[in-house]
Coordinates of C-alpha atoms in Angstrom, one line a residue:
X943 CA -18.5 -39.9 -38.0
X944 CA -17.0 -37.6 -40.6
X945 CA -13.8 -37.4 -42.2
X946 CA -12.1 -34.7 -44.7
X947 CA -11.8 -36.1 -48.0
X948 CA -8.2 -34.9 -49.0
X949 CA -7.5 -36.5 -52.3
X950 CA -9.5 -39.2 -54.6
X951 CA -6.9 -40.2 -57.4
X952 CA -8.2 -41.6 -60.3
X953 CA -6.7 -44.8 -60.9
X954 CA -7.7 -45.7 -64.7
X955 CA -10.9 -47.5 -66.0
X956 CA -11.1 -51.0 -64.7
X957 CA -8.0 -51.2 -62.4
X958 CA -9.7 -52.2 -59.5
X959 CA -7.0 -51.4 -57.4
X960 CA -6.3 -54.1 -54.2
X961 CA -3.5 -53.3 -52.4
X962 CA -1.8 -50.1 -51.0
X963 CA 1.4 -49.5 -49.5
X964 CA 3.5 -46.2 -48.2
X965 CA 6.5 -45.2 -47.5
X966 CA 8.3 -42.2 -48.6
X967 CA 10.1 -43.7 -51.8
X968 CA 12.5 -40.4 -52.9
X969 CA 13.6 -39.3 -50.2
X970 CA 12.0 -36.4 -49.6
X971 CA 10.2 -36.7 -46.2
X972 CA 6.9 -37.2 -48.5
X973 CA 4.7 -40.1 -47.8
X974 CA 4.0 -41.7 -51.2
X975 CA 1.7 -44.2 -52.3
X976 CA 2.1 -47.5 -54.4
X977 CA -1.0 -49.2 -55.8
X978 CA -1.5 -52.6 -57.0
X979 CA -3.5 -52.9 -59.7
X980 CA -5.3 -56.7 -60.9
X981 CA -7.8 -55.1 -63.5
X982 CA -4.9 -53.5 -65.5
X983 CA -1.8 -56.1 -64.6
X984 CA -0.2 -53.0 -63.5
X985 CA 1.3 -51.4 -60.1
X986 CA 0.9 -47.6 -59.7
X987 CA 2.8 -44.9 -58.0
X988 CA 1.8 -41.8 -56.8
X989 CA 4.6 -39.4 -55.9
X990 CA 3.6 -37.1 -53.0
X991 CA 3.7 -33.3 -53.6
X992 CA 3.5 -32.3 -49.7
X993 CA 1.8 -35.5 -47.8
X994 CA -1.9 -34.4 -48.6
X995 CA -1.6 -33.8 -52.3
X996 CA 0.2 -36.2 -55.4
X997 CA 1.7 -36.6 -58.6
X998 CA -0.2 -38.2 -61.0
X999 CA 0.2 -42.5 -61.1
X1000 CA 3.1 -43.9 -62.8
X1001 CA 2.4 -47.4 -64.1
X1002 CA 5.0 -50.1 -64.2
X1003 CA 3.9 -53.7 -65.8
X1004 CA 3.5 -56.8 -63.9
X1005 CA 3.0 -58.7 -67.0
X1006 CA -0.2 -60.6 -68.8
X1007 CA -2.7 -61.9 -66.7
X1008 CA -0.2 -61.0 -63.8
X1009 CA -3.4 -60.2 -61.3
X1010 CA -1.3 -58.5 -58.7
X1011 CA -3.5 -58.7 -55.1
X1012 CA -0.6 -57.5 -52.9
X1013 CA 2.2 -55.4 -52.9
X1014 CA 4.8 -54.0 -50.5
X1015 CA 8.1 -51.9 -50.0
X1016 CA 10.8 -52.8 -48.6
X1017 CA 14.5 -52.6 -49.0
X1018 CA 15.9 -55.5 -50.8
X1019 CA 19.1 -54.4 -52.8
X1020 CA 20.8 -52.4 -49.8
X1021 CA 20.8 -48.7 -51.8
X1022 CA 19.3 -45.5 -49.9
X1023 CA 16.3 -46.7 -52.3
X1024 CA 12.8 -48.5 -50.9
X1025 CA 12.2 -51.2 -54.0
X1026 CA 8.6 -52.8 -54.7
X1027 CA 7.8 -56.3 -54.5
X1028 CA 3.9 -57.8 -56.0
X1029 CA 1.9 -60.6 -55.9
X1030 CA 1.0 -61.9 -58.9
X1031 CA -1.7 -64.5 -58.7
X1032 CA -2.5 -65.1 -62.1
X1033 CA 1.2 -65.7 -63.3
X1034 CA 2.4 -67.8 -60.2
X1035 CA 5.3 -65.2 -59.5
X1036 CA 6.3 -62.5 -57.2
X1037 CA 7.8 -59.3 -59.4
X1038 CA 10.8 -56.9 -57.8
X1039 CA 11.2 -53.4 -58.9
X1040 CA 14.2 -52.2 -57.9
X1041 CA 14.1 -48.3 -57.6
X1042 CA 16.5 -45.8 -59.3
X1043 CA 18.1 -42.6 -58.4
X1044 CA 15.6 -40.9 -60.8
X1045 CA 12.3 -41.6 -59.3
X1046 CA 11.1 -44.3 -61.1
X1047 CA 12.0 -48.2 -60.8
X1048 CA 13.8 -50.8 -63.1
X1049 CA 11.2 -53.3 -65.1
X1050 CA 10.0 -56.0 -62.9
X1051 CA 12.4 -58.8 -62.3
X1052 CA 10.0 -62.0 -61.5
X1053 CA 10.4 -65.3 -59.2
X1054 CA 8.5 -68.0 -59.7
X1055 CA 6.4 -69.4 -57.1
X1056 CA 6.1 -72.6 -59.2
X1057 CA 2.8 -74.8 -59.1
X1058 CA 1.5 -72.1 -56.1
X1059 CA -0.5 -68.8 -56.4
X1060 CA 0.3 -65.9 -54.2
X1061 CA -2.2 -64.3 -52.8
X1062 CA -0.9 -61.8 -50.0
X1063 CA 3.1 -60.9 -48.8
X1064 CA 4.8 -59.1 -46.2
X1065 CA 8.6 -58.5 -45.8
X1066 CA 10.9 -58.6 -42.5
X1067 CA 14.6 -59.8 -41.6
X1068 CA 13.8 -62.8 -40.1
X1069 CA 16.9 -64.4 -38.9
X1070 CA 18.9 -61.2 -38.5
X1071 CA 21.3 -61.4 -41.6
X1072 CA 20.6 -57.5 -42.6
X1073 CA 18.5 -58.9 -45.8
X1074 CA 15.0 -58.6 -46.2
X1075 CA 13.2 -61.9 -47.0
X1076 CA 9.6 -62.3 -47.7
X1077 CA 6.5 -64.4 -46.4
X1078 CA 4.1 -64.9 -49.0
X1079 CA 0.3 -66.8 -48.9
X1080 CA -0.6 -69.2 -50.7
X1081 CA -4.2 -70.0 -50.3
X1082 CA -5.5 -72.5 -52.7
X1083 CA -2.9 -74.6 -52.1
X1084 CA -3.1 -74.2 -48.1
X1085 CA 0.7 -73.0 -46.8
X1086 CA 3.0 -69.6 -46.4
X1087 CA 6.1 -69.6 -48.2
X1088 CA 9.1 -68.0 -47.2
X1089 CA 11.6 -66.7 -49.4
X1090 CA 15.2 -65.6 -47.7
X1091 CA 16.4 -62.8 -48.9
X1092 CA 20.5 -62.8 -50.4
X1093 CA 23.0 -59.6 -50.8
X1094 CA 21.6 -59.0 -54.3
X1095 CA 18.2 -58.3 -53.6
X1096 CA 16.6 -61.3 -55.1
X1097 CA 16.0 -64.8 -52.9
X1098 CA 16.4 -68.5 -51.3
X1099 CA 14.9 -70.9 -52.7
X1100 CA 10.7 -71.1 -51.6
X1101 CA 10.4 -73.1 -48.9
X1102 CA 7.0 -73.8 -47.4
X1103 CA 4.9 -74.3 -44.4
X1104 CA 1.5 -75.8 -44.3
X1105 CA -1.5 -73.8 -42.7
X1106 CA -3.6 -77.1 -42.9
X1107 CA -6.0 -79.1 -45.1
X1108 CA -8.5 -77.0 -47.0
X1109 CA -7.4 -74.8 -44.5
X1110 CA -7.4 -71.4 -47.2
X1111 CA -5.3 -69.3 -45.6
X1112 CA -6.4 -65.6 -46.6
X1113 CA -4.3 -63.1 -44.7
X1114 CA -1.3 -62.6 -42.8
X1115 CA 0.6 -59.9 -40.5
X1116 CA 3.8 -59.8 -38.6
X1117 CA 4.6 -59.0 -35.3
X1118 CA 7.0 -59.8 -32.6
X1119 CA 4.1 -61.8 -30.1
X1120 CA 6.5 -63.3 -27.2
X1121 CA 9.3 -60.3 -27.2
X1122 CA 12.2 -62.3 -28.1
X1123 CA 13.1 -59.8 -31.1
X1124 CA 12.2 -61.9 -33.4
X1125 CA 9.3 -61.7 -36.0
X1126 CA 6.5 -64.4 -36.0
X1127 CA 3.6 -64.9 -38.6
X1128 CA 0.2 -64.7 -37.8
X1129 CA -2.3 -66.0 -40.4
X1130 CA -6.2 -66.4 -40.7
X1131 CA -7.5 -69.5 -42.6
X1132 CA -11.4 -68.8 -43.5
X1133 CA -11.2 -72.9 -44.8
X1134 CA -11.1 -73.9 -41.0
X1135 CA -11.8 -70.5 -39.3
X1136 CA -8.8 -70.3 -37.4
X1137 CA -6.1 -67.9 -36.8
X1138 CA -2.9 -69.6 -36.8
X1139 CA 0.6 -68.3 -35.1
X1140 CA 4.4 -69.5 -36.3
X1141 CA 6.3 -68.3 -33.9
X1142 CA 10.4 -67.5 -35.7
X1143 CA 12.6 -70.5 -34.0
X1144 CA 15.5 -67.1 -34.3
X1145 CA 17.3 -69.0 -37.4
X1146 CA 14.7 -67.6 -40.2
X1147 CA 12.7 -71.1 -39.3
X1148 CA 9.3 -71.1 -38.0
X1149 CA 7.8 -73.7 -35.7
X1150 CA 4.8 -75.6 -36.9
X1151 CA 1.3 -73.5 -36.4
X1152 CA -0.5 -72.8 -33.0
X1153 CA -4.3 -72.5 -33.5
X1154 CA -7.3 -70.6 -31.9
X1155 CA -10.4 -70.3 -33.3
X1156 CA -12.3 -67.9 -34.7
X1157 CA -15.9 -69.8 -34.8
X1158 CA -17.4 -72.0 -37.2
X1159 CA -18.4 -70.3 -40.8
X1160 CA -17.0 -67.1 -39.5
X1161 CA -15.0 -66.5 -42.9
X1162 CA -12.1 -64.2 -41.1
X1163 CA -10.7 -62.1 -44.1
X1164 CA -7.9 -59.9 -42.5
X1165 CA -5.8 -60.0 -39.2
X1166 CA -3.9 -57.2 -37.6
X1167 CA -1.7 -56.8 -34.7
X1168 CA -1.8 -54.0 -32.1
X1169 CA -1.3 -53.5 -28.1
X1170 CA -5.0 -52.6 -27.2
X1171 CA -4.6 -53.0 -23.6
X1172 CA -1.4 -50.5 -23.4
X1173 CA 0.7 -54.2 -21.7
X1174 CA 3.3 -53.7 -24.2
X1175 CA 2.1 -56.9 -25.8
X1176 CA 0.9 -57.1 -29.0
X1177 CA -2.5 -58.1 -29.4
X1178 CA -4.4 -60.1 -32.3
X1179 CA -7.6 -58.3 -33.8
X1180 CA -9.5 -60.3 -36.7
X1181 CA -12.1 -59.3 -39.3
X1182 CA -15.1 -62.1 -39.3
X1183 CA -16.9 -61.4 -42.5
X1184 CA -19.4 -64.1 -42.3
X1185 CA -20.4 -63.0 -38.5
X1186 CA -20.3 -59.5 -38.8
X1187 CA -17.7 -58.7 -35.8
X1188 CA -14.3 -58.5 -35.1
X1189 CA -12.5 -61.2 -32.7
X1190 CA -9.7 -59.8 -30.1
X1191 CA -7.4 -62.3 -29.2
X1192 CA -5.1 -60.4 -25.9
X1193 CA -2.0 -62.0 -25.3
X1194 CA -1.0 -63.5 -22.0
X1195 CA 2.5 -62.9 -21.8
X1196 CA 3.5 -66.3 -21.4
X1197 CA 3.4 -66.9 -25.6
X1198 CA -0.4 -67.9 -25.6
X1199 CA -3.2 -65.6 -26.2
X1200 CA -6.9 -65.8 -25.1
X1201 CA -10.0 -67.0 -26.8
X1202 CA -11.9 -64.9 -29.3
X1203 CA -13.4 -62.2 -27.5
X1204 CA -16.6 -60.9 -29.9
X1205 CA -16.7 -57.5 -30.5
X1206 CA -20.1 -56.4 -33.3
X1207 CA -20.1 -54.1 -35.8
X1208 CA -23.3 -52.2 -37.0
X1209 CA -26.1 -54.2 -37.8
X1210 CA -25.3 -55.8 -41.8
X1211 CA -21.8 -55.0 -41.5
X1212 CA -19.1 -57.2 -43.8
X1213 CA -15.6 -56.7 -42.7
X1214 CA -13.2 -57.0 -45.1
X1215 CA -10.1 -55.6 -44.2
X1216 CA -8.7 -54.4 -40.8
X1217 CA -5.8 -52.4 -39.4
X1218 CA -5.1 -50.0 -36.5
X1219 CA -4.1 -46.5 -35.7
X1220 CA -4.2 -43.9 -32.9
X1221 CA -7.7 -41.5 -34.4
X1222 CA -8.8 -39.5 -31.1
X1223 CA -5.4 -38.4 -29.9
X1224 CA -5.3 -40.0 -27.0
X1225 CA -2.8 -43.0 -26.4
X1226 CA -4.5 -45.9 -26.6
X1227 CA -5.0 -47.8 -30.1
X1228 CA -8.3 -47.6 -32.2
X1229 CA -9.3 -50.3 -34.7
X1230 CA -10.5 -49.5 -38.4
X1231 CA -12.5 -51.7 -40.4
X1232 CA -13.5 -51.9 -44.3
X1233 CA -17.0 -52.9 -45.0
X1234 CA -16.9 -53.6 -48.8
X1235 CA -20.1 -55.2 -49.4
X1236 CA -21.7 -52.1 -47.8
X1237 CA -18.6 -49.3 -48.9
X1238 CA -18.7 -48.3 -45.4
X1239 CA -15.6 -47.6 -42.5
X1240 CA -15.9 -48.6 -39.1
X1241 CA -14.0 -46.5 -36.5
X1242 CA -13.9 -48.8 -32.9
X1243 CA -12.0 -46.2 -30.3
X1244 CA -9.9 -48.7 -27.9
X1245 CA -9.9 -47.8 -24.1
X1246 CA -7.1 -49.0 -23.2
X1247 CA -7.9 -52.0 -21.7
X1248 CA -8.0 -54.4 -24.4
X1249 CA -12.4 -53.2 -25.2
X1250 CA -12.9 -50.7 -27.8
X1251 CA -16.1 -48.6 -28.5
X1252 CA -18.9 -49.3 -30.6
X1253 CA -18.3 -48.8 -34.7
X1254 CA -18.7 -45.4 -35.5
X1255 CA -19.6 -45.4 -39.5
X1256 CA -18.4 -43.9 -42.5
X1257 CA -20.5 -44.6 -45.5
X1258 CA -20.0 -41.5 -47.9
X1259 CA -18.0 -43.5 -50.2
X1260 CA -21.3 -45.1 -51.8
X1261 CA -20.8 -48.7 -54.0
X1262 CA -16.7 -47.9 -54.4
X1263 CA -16.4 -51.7 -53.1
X1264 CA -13.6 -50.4 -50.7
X1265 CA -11.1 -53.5 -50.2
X1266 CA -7.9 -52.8 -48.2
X1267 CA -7.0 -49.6 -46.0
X1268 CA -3.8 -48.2 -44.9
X1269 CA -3.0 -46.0 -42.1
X1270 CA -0.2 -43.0 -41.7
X1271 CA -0.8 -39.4 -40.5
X1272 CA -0.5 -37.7 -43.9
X1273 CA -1.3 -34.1 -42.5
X1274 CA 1.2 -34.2 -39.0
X1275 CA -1.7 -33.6 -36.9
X1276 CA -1.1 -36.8 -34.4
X1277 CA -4.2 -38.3 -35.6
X1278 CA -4.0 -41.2 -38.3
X1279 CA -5.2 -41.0 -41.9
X1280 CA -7.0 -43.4 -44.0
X1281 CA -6.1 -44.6 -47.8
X1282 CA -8.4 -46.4 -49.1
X1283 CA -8.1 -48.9 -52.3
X1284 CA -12.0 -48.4 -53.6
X1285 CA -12.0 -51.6 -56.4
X1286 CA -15.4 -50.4 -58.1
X1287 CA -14.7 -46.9 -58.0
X1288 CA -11.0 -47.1 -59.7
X1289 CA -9.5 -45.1 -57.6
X1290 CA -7.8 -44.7 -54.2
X1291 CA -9.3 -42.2 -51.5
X1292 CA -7.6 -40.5 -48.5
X1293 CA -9.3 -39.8 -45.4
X1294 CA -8.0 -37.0 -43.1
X1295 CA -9.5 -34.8 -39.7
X1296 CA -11.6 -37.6 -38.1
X1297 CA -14.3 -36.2 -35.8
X1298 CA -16.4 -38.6 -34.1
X1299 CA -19.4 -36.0 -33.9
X1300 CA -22.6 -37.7 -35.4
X1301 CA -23.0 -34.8 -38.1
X1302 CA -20.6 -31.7 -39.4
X1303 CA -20.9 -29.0 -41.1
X1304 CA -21.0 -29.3 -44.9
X1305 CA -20.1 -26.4 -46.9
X1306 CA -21.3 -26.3 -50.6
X1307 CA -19.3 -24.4 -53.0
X1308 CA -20.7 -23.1 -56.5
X1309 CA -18.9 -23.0 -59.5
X1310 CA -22.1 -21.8 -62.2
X1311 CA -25.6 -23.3 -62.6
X1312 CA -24.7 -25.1 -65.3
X1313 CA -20.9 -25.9 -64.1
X1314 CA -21.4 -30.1 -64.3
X1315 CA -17.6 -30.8 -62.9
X1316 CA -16.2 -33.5 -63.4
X1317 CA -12.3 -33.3 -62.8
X1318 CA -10.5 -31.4 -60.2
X1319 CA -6.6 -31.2 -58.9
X1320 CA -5.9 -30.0 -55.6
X1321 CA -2.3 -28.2 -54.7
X1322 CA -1.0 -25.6 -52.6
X1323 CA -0.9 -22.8 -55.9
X1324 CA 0.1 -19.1 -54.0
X1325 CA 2.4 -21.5 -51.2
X1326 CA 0.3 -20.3 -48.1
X1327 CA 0.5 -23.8 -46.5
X1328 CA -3.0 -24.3 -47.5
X1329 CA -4.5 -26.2 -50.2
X1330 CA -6.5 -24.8 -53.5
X1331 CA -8.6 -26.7 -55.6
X1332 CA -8.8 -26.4 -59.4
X1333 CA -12.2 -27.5 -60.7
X1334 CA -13.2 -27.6 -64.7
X1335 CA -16.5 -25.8 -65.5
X1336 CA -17.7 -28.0 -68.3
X1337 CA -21.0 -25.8 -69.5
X1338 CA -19.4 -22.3 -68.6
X1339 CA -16.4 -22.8 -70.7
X1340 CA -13.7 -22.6 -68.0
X1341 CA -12.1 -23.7 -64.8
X1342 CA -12.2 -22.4 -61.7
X1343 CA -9.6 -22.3 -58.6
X1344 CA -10.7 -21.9 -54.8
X1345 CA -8.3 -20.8 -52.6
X1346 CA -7.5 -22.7 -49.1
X1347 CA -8.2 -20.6 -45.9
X1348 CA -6.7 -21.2 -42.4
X1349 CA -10.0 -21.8 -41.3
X1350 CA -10.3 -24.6 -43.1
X1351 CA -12.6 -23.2 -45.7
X1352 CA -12.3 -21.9 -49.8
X1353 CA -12.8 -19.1 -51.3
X1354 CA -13.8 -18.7 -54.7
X1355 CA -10.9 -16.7 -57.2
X1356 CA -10.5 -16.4 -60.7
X1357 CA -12.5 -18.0 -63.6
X1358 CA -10.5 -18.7 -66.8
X1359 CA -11.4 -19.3 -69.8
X1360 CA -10.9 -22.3 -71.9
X1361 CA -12.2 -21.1 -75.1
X1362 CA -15.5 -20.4 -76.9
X1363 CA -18.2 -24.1 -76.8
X1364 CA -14.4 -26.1 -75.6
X1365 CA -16.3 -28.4 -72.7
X1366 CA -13.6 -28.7 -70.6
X1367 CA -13.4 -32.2 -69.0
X1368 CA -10.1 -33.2 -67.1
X1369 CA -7.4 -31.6 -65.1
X1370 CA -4.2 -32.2 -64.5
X1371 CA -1.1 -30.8 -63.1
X1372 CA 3.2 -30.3 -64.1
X1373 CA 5.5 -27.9 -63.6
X1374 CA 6.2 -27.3 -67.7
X1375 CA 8.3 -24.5 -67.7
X1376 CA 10.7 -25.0 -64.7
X1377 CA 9.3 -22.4 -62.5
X1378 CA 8.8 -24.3 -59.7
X1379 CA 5.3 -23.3 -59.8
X1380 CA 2.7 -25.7 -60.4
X1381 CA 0.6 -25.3 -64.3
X1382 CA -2.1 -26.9 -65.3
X1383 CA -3.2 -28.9 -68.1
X1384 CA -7.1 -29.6 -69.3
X1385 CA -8.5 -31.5 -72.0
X1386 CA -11.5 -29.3 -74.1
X1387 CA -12.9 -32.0 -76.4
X1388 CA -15.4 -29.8 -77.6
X1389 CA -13.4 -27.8 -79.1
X1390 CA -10.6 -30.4 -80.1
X1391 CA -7.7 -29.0 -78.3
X1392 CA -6.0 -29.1 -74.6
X1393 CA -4.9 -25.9 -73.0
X1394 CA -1.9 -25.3 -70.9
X1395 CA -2.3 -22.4 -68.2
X1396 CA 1.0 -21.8 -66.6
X1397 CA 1.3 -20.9 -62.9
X1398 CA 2.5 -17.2 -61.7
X1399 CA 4.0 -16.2 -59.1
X1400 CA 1.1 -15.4 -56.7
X1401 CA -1.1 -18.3 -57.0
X1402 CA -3.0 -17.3 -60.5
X1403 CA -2.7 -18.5 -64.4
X1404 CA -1.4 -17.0 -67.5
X1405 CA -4.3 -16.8 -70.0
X1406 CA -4.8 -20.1 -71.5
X1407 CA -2.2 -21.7 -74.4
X1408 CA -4.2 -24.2 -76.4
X1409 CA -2.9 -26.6 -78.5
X1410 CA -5.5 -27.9 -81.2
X1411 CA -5.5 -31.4 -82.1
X1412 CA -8.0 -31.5 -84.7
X1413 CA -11.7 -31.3 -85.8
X1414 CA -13.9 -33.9 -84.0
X1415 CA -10.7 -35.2 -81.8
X1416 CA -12.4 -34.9 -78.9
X1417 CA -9.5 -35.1 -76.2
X1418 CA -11.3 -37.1 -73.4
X1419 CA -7.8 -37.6 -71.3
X1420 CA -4.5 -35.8 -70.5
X1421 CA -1.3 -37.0 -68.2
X1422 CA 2.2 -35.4 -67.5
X1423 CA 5.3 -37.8 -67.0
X1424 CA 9.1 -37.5 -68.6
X1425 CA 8.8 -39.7 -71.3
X1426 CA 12.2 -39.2 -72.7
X1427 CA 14.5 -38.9 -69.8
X1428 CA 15.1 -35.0 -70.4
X1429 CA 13.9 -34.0 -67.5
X1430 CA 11.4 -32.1 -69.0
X1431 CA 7.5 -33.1 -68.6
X1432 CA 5.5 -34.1 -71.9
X1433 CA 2.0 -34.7 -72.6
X1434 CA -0.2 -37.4 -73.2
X1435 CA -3.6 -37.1 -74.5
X1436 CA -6.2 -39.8 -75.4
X1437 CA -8.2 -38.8 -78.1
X1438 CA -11.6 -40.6 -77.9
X1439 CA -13.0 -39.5 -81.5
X1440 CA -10.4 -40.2 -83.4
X1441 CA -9.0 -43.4 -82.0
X1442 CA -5.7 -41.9 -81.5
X1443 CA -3.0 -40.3 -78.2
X1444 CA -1.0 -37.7 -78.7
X1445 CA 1.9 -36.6 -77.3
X1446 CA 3.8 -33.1 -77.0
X1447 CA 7.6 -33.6 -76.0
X1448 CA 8.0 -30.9 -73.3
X1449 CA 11.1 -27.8 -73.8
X1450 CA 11.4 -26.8 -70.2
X1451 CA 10.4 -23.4 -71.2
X1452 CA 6.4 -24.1 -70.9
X1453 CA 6.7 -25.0 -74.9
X1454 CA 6.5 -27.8 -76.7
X1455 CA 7.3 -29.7 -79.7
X1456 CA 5.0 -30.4 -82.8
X1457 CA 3.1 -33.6 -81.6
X1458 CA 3.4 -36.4 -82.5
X1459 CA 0.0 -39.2 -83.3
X1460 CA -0.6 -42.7 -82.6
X1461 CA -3.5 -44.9 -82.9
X1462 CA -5.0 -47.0 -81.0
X1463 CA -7.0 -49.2 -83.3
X1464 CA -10.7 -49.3 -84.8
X1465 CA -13.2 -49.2 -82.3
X1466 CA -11.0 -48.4 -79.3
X1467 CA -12.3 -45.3 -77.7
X1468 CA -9.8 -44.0 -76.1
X1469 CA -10.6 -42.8 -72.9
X1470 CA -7.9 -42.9 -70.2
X1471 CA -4.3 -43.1 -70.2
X1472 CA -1.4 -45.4 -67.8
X1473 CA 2.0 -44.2 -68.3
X1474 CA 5.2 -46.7 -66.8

C-alpha cells in the first residue's frame, strides 16, 4: 500500500501530540487542523494555506500539568466562529477557546470536572435546543458525563452515567443507531471488554447502557461508527488491541446489533485507534486502523456487505508511535486523507493518493553530495496549482526549491545562497512584506544569523537579507506569527548558544525593526519555539 506524504509538521520537542480535529476554523473553505498536545500542556493550530499545505502551529495554553488527551470543535457561543474544547486529564477540567474574528481564540476558559479525570469528548445537540453540549469519558472513575450546553457557550451542571464497575471506559463515538434523529453514545470499556450503547431518551437523557461483548482480555481501545453494509444503518466497528483484530458489530434494525464478528489484522498487529472513510472511490466504506506499537496503518476495503478486505499496510512512518487518525479529503480528489497524530515523532503527518498496489514508484531527488537536509516547507511558490518544496542544503551553504509538475513529479530550480560556512538548518515560511507572495525565513547558526529571501512574482527569491544575531549565537529555530496585533508577521528565533530568542517586529514592507533579546536561563538550550 502506498500513500503520498503531503505534509509532516513539526510539532515542538516533546509534545507528543494525541488528539487531532478539523474543520475549516476562518472561514475560508480551508480544512485546518487543531492538535492537542499533553507533553507541552498546550493545543496547537495549524491554519491551512490551500488544504494540502499550512501555516505554521499556533499554541494556546491549557494550563500546568493540564495533559490535554482530547480535543474537538464545535460551535458553542452561536458566532459564524468554530470554538475549541480539550480534555485536560491532569487538571480535572475541560478548557473552551472561544474563537475571534482575527484568527486566533480567546485564553482558555476552564470547567471543572471535579473529583473525575477526562479522558476523551465529543460534542452534539442532544435534546434539540440549538446548543451544543458535550459528552466527556471518564475512565478511572468508570462513567460518561454529560455537560448541556446554555446560550453562552459555557454548560449544565456534570451529570453522570455509569459504564460499570472497573468497567474503564476508553473511547467513545456518536451516532444516530435506531434512526429516531437523535444521537446515542456508544462506548468501549477495556475493564470488562464490552462495548456499551446509551441510546438518547430525545430529552438530552440517555437510558441506562446496553452491552455486547467484545471477548475476554481483548483490551478494545477505539470504537467508530459507519454503514458497512450500504442498509443505511450505522454499523459499530471496534479496535481489539490485546487480540489483534477488529470486531464488527452490524445493526439489525430493530435497535439491537449482532455479535462481534472477528475480522484479523496482519500478523503482530496492535490497534490503537480506528475510524472510517471512502479510500478506493467506490461507494462502499473502508476501515482504517492505527498500529502504534508497530507505527504501522491498516487499510481494510469494505465490500459492501458489512465484510471488508484484508489489512493492506502502511509502515513507512517507522517508531513515530502513531496514536489517533483523522479522516477528510484534503486534496478534492473523492478519496479520503489521513492525519496522523505520531506521539514519538512530535509531529503530525498527512497522508494523501492511496494506491493499494503492493509497491510504487519512488523517485529520489538530489540536492548535493553533501546536502544533509534537515528542514523543508512545501507551498505552491509560482501559483501553478501545484506544490514546490523548499529544502535547506546544510553542507552546500544554501537551499534549494523543486518545482511541482502536473505529473506529479519535481523539478529541480534555483540554488541560493545562504552565506559563506552559514549551515543552514530550518525553514520556515510568511508573507513579510504584503505581497501576497509567500517568503521564506531560515536559520544559519553557523554563521550566527537568519536570512530572509522574499518571494517574486514568478515563483523565485530575492538574494538573501540576513540579519546577524551574534558570534557563536547559533540560531537553531525560527517561527512567524503577529505578535503585536499589527498585522504585520514578526520573528522568533531560538538561539541555542547563547541561551537567548530573539525577535524582529515585522514593518509590512519585508523590514524589520532592531531586535530585541531575551533569555532563557543557564543551561536551557534553546532549541524550538511555541508561539500562542
Amino acid at each position: 500500500m502506498t500513500f503520498r506524504q503531503t505534509i509532516k509538521s513539526s510539532i515542538v520537542h516533546s509534545s507528543h501530540p494525541k488528539s487531532i480535529a478539523l474543520a475549516d476554523l476562518n472561514n475560508d473553505e480551508q480544512i485546518d487542523i487543531v492538535v492537542a498536545n499533553p507533553g507541552t500542556n498546550t493545543i496547537g493550530v495549524f491554519l491551512a494555506f490551500d488544504n494540502e499545505t499550512f501555516a505554521s502551529q499556533q499554541t494556546y495554553s491549557t494550563g500546568i500539568s493540564s495533559q490535554p488527551q482530547s480535543v474537538l470543535l464545535n460551535h458553542f457561543n452561536h458566532d459564524q466562529y468554530l470554538d475549541i474544547a480539550v480534555a485536560n486529564y491532569g487538571t480535572n477540567s475541560i478548557g473552551v477557546f472561544f474563537a475571534r474574528a482575527n484568527e486566533t481564540f480567546q485564553n482558555q476558559i476552564s470547567i471543572s470536572t471535579k473529583a473525575f479525570r477526562p479522558w476523551f469528548l465529543v460534542a452534539d445537540d442532544f435534546n434539540k435546543d440549538n446548543y451544543t453540549d458535550l459528552i466527556v469519558l471518564f475512565p478511572g472513575t468508570d462513567n460518561v458525563g454529560i455537560f448541556m450546553g446554555k446560550e453562552n457557550g459555557l454548560f449544565e451542571d456534570l451529570e453522570l452515567y455509569s459504564t460499570g464497575y472497573d468497567s474503564h471506559p476508553y473511547s467513545l463515538t456518536l451516532g444516530d443507531l435506531n434512526r429516531d434523529s437523535y444521537v446515542d453514545i456508544v462506548v468501549v470499556t477495556n475493564g470488562t471488554n464490552n462495548v456499551e450503547i446509551f441510546y438518547n431518551d430525545g430529552s438530552g437523557g440517555f437510558q441506562n447502557g446496553i452491552l455486547y461483548s467484545t471477548m475476554r482480555n481483548s483490551n478494545a481501545t477505539s470504537v467508530a461508527v459507519g454503514d458497512l453494509n450500504n442498509d443505511q444503518y450505522l454499523d459499530i466497528i471496534v479496535a481489539n488491541y490485546n487480540h489483534q483484530n477488529i470486531g464488527i458489530f452490524l445493526n439489525l434494525r430493530n435497535g439491537t446489533f449482532t455479535q462481534q464478528m472477528v475480522h484479523k489484522l496482519a500478523k503482530n498487529s496492535f490497534p490503537q485507534c480506528v475510524t472510517v472513510g471512502y479510500f478506493d472511490r467506490n461507494n462502499d466504506l473502508d476501515v482504517v486502523v492505527v498500529d502504534s506499537l508497530n507505527s504501522q496503518i491498516h487499510i481494510l476495503l469494505g465490500y459492501g456487505n458489512g465484510s471488508l478486505s484484508a489489512s493492506i499496510v502502511y509502515d513507512s512512518i517507522s517508531k513515530s508511535n502513531p496514536l489517533f487518525i483523522a479522516v477528510y479529503d484534503f486534496d478534492r480528489d473523492n478519496r479520503s486523507d489521513l492525519v496522523v497524530a505520531n506521539s514519538d515523532g512530535n509531529n503530525i503527518l498527512m497522508l494523501n493518493g492511496f494506491s493499494s498496489e503492493s509497491s510504487a514508484r519512488q523517485t529520489t531527488y538530489l540536492i548535493d553530495e553533501s546536502a544533509r537536509p534537515s528542514s523543508l516547507v512545501v507551498y505552491d511558490f509560482n501559483r501553478d496549482n501545484q506544490l514546490d518544496i523548499v529544502v535547506n542544503n546544510f553542507g552546500g551553504n544554501s537551499m534549494v526549491i523543486f518545482y511541482g509538475t502536473d505529473a506529479g513529479s519535481f523539478v529541480q530550480g534555483d540554488s541560493y545562497s545562504t552565506g559563506e560556512n552559514s549551515s543552514p538548518r530550518q525553514i520556515t515560511t510568511g508573507d513579510f512584506n504584503n505581497d501576497n507572495r509567500m517568503d521564506i525565513l531560515i536559520a544559519c547558526p553557523g554563521s550566527g544569523n537568519v536570512g530572509v529571501f522574499l518571494g517574486q512574482e514568478n515563483g523565485t527569491f530575492a538574494p538573501m537579507i540576513p540579519y546577524w544575531i551574534g558570534n557563536g549565537s547559533n540560531p537553531w529555530f525560527v517561527t512567524t506569527h503577529d505578535l503585536n496585533n499589527d498585522t504585520y508577521v514578526d520573528l522568533v528565533v531560538s538561539n541555542k548558544g547563547v541561551k537567548t530568542i530573539t525577535i524582529w517586529f515585522g514593518l509590512g514592507n519585508g523590514s524589520f525593526t532592531n531586535m530585541t533579546t531575551y533569555s532563557t536561563g543557564n543551561h536551557s538550550i534553546p532549541k524550538a519555539i511555541a508561539i500562542g
